[in-house]
């Protein structure tokens, strides 16, 4: 998720779940090739990790996919679902749904360049091109000509004009049955569903029909939900860390990052929702929000915020 799932967020989420496949925020090929920063940076602890790319030039995508594979990423994902204006102006994201042949060429170029999986995240349609036949034609072209074997389907169409990115995540109605039908019609493909999933119980229901579930906003806003994923969805018998233990496990990372010049607020913005529904959660959020941006803010700010969470540690989950 653009501007959300950065490397600090992913490190934190990995403390909650060992099994979940984490995705980077979308990174454009132009940023990777021409940018001054290291847009492929991540911590080894984040694995398994997929790099989500934005772009429409097969050669540039293949080059970036190769760089990512060399850096150790576990999967490359092409974003064909983001509807924002700046994405459309760069000729990538959801507008590419209208150019299935080009998407297929992009996927094939990346598949020829790397040995790790190359996947597509897309919508069920765009603008008035929202029939099931249109979706099937897109999947058929990209899986056939492009040899793509896995699709993550956001079960909403995207309006390329007239709606903001936020509205595009909420206004177009969800159509889960259409994604279920897609799996029935393309049984050889791996199909994961995305959009509006708010609980692990809902994820379990979807898994009766498709192969995987991607959870975005809910996992970010209520990250504690990830603590149960390994046990509930992957059958892990490992002990579940409670939320206090997760925060304490984050301390060494915070100290390392601060020593390297990272601002505390760049890390703590991702952990604000951890104690949802627990006494002291509001004070936790307020203390971090008011103090993490201050000059010299360090791990003590987080320790002080944690002391405001009043529930006994043995009961925090």
XYZ file of C-alpha atoms in Angstrom:
317
model
C 0.000 0.000 0.000
C 1.547 3.216 -1.223
C 3.125 5.243 1.602
C 1.995 2.664 4.174
C 3.818 -0.658 3.960
C 7.361 0.675 4.032
C 10.242 -1.315 5.483
C 9.541 -0.160 9.058
C 5.935 -1.297 8.789
C 6.957 -4.661 7.347
C 9.540 -5.308 10.072
C 6.851 -4.627 12.672
C 4.308 -6.862 10.927
C 6.831 -9.675 10.737
C 7.077 -9.630 14.533
C 3.365 -10.489 14.570
C 3.330 -13.197 11.891
C 6.124 -15.435 10.635
C 4.120 -17.057 7.818
C 2.275 -14.203 6.119
C 3.664 -13.100 2.754
C 4.395 -9.373 3.061
C 4.249 -6.952 0.124
C 6.203 -3.755 -0.306
C 4.433 -0.560 -1.187
C 4.363 -0.060 -4.950
C 7.748 1.052 -6.276
C 8.044 2.390 -9.814
C 10.670 1.211 -12.236
C 11.746 4.828 -12.681
C 12.438 5.213 -8.974
C 14.534 2.051 -8.877
C 16.504 2.808 -12.037
C 16.908 6.587 -11.745
C 16.159 7.418 -8.101
C 18.855 8.567 -5.708
C 17.705 6.384 -2.801
C 17.795 2.630 -2.346
C 14.215 1.712 -3.173
C 14.883 -2.008 -2.752
C 16.141 -1.788 0.842
C 14.618 -4.134 3.393
C 15.590 -6.151 6.465
C 16.343 -9.842 6.119
C 13.801 -10.535 8.864
C 10.995 -9.448 6.507
C 11.012 -12.672 4.444
C 8.889 -13.972 2.813
C 8.640 -10.683 0.937
C 7.213 -9.647 -2.421
C 8.269 -6.516 -4.282
C 5.319 -4.742 -5.880
C 6.382 -2.946 -9.042
C 4.692 -0.173 -10.993
C 5.514 0.223 -14.646
C 4.549 -0.629 -18.209
C 7.856 -0.977 -20.049
C 8.749 -4.671 -20.342
C 12.491 -4.065 -20.516
C 12.509 -1.746 -17.483
C 10.343 -4.148 -15.481
C 12.596 -7.075 -16.387
C 15.651 -5.081 -15.308
C 14.073 -4.173 -11.958
C 12.834 -7.724 -11.408
C 16.368 -9.011 -11.936
C 17.758 -6.482 -9.465
C 15.125 -7.531 -6.932
C 15.911 -11.197 -7.356
C 19.597 -10.465 -6.819
C 18.675 -8.615 -3.623
C 16.799 -11.675 -2.356
C 13.118 -10.842 -2.848
C 10.830 -13.872 -2.898
C 8.272 -12.653 -5.460
C 7.683 -9.878 -7.970
C 4.164 -8.457 -8.187
C 2.993 -6.118 -10.954
C 0.403 -3.599 -9.779
C -2.484 -3.371 -12.246
C -4.948 -2.110 -9.672
C -3.936 1.322 -8.361
C -6.276 4.018 -9.767
C -4.540 7.238 -8.676
C -3.964 10.046 -11.177
C -0.200 10.077 -10.722
C -0.097 6.356 -11.432
C -2.205 6.743 -14.581
C -0.005 9.589 -15.781
C 2.953 7.236 -15.526
C 1.075 4.626 -17.538
C 0.836 1.969 -14.881
C -1.659 0.754 -12.317
C -5.325 0.087 -13.048
C -5.331 1.763 -16.466
C -3.300 -1.211 -17.709
C -6.346 -3.441 -17.379
C -7.392 -1.977 -20.712
C -4.143 -3.193 -22.295
C -4.021 -6.892 -21.528
C -1.503 -7.643 -24.269
C 0.952 -5.104 -22.856
C 0.518 -6.530 -19.349
C 1.188 -9.984 -20.758
C 4.371 -8.738 -22.422
C 5.487 -7.158 -19.133
C 4.917 -10.370 -17.188
C 6.623 -12.518 -19.811
C 9.654 -10.227 -19.836
C 9.980 -10.502 -16.073
C 9.400 -14.261 -16.050
C 12.161 -14.669 -18.636
C 14.509 -12.576 -16.479
C 13.998 -14.207 -13.070
C 13.330 -17.588 -11.513
C 11.165 -16.317 -8.625
C 7.361 -16.070 -9.019
C 5.933 -13.128 -10.975
C 2.333 -12.276 -10.085
C -0.323 -9.676 -10.932
C -2.560 -7.647 -8.620
C -5.567 -6.278 -10.447
C -9.220 -5.202 -10.196
C -12.321 -6.882 -11.588
C -12.733 -4.090 -14.161
C -12.243 -0.413 -14.978
C -14.811 2.269 -15.774
C -17.459 0.810 -18.079
C -15.261 -2.166 -18.935
C -16.596 -4.146 -16.024
C -18.238 -7.233 -17.505
C -17.204 -10.695 -16.419
C -16.239 -11.393 -20.027
C -13.799 -8.452 -19.931
C -12.204 -9.812 -16.756
C -11.921 -13.294 -18.232
C -10.337 -11.954 -21.414
C -7.780 -10.067 -19.334
C -6.919 -13.126 -17.234
C -6.829 -15.397 -20.281
C -4.425 -13.090 -22.134
C -2.082 -12.445 -19.222
C -2.010 -16.086 -18.100
C -1.636 -17.397 -21.641
C 0.605 -14.992 -23.509
C 2.256 -13.737 -20.334
C 2.467 -17.132 -18.599
C 1.288 -15.598 -15.315
C 0.201 -18.280 -12.859
C -1.058 -16.187 -9.937
C -3.458 -13.258 -9.706
C -4.514 -11.238 -6.663
C -7.953 -9.833 -7.459
C -9.307 -6.751 -5.700
C -13.012 -7.531 -5.890
C -14.003 -3.995 -6.942
C -13.732 -2.260 -10.262
C -11.807 1.014 -10.459
C -13.060 4.314 -11.800
C -10.101 5.966 -13.505
C -11.680 9.422 -13.227
C -14.202 10.941 -10.874
C -13.171 9.054 -7.748
C -10.171 9.525 -5.479
C -7.986 6.528 -4.600
C -9.701 6.427 -1.198
C -13.145 6.454 -2.824
C -12.020 3.735 -5.220
C -11.379 1.542 -2.180
C -14.859 2.130 -0.832
C -17.437 3.308 -3.416
C -17.409 0.618 -6.135
C -19.285 -2.358 -4.664
C -17.453 -5.525 -3.724
C -18.240 -8.542 -5.892
C -16.697 -11.553 -4.195
C -18.790 -14.091 -6.189
C -17.159 -12.843 -9.394
C -13.724 -13.720 -8.015
C -14.998 -17.114 -6.860
C -16.325 -17.732 -10.380
C -12.962 -16.764 -11.815
C -11.306 -19.503 -9.767
C -13.864 -22.028 -11.020
C -13.301 -20.992 -14.628
C -9.495 -20.928 -14.309
C -8.848 -23.795 -11.878
C -5.187 -24.177 -12.872
C -4.389 -20.619 -11.781
C -3.681 -19.496 -8.234
C -6.311 -16.898 -7.379
C -6.189 -14.753 -4.229
C -8.897 -12.300 -3.199
C -8.512 -8.771 -1.840
C -10.823 -5.975 -0.746
C -12.796 -5.298 2.417
C -11.568 -8.303 4.413
C -11.832 -7.337 8.085
C -11.379 -10.554 10.067
C -9.715 -13.947 9.963
C -13.175 -15.518 10.023
C -13.938 -13.726 6.751
C -10.599 -14.887 5.369
C -11.511 -18.473 6.250
C -14.764 -18.107 4.336
C -12.971 -16.807 1.252
C -10.501 -19.689 1.412
C -13.393 -22.056 0.781
C -13.523 -20.578 -2.739
C -10.067 -19.220 -3.625
C -6.420 -19.996 -2.921
C -5.377 -16.986 -0.885
C -6.474 -13.798 0.836
C -4.731 -10.431 0.825
C -5.554 -8.149 3.725
C -4.563 -4.498 3.438
C -6.175 -1.675 5.401
C -7.463 -3.828 8.256
C -4.043 -5.363 8.864
C -2.528 -1.881 8.921
C -5.144 -0.185 11.082
C -5.607 -3.149 13.432
C -2.249 -4.956 13.235
C -3.011 -7.130 16.252
C -5.099 -9.271 13.900
C -1.856 -10.584 12.402
C -0.849 -12.185 15.698
C -3.418 -14.938 15.169
C -2.795 -15.554 11.449
C -0.087 -18.204 11.824
C -2.206 -20.311 14.150
C -5.618 -19.759 12.523
C -4.682 -19.918 8.845
C -1.334 -21.712 8.688
C -1.811 -24.239 11.470
C 1.292 -23.122 13.372
C 1.738 -24.432 16.892
C 4.230 -21.730 17.833
C 3.447 -19.537 20.820
C 1.579 -16.346 19.986
C 3.318 -13.152 21.074
C 1.094 -10.735 22.906
C 1.123 -7.090 21.857
C 3.360 -5.938 24.702
C 5.975 -8.537 23.768
C 5.813 -7.397 20.160
C 6.496 -3.781 21.138
C 9.401 -4.827 23.340
C 10.796 -6.971 20.511
C 10.778 -3.846 18.344
C 13.094 -1.896 20.689
C 16.419 -3.141 19.221
C 15.203 -2.301 15.703
C 14.181 1.198 16.808
C 17.561 1.793 18.415
C 19.433 0.597 15.302
C 17.332 2.768 13.020
C 17.695 5.852 15.222
C 21.451 5.339 15.184
C 21.285 5.360 11.380
C 19.397 8.635 11.283
C 15.780 7.459 11.074
C 13.230 9.631 12.880
C 11.266 7.829 15.571
C 7.941 8.942 14.120
C 8.700 7.182 10.844
C 8.569 3.906 12.776
C 5.945 4.564 15.416
C 3.279 5.738 12.948
C 2.873 2.087 11.980
C 2.227 0.786 15.494
C -0.479 3.225 16.609
C -3.330 0.743 16.091
C -1.765 -2.177 17.925
C -3.817 -1.998 21.129
C -7.281 -1.500 19.648
C -9.991 -2.257 22.193
C -7.557 -2.489 25.099
C -7.699 -0.029 28.060
C -5.097 2.656 27.547
C -5.071 2.379 23.741
C -6.075 6.011 23.293
C -3.339 7.190 25.648
C -0.862 4.959 23.783
C -1.754 6.576 20.460
C -1.790 10.077 21.870
C 1.578 9.792 23.594
C 3.261 8.472 20.462
C 1.566 11.009 18.198
C 2.499 13.945 20.417
C 6.068 12.957 21.245
C 7.611 10.748 18.550
C 8.238 13.719 16.231
C 10.107 15.786 18.806
C 13.834 16.422 18.501
C 15.820 13.725 20.264
C 12.853 11.365 20.604
C 14.095 7.849 21.246
C 12.899 4.448 22.415
C 11.969 5.906 25.806
C 8.972 7.543 24.158
C 7.694 4.092 23.208
C 8.422 2.712 26.670
C 6.453 5.554 28.234
C 3.550 5.007 25.827
C 3.544 1.294 26.642
C 3.261 2.047 30.354
C -0.083 3.726 29.610
C -1.605 0.491 28.346
C -3.268 -0.642 31.533
C -4.195 -4.242 30.807
C -1.945 -6.860 32.472
C 0.638 -8.235 30.060
C -0.560 -11.815 30.396
C -3.971 -10.761 29.065
C -2.815 -8.594 26.159
C -3.291 -10.272 22.799
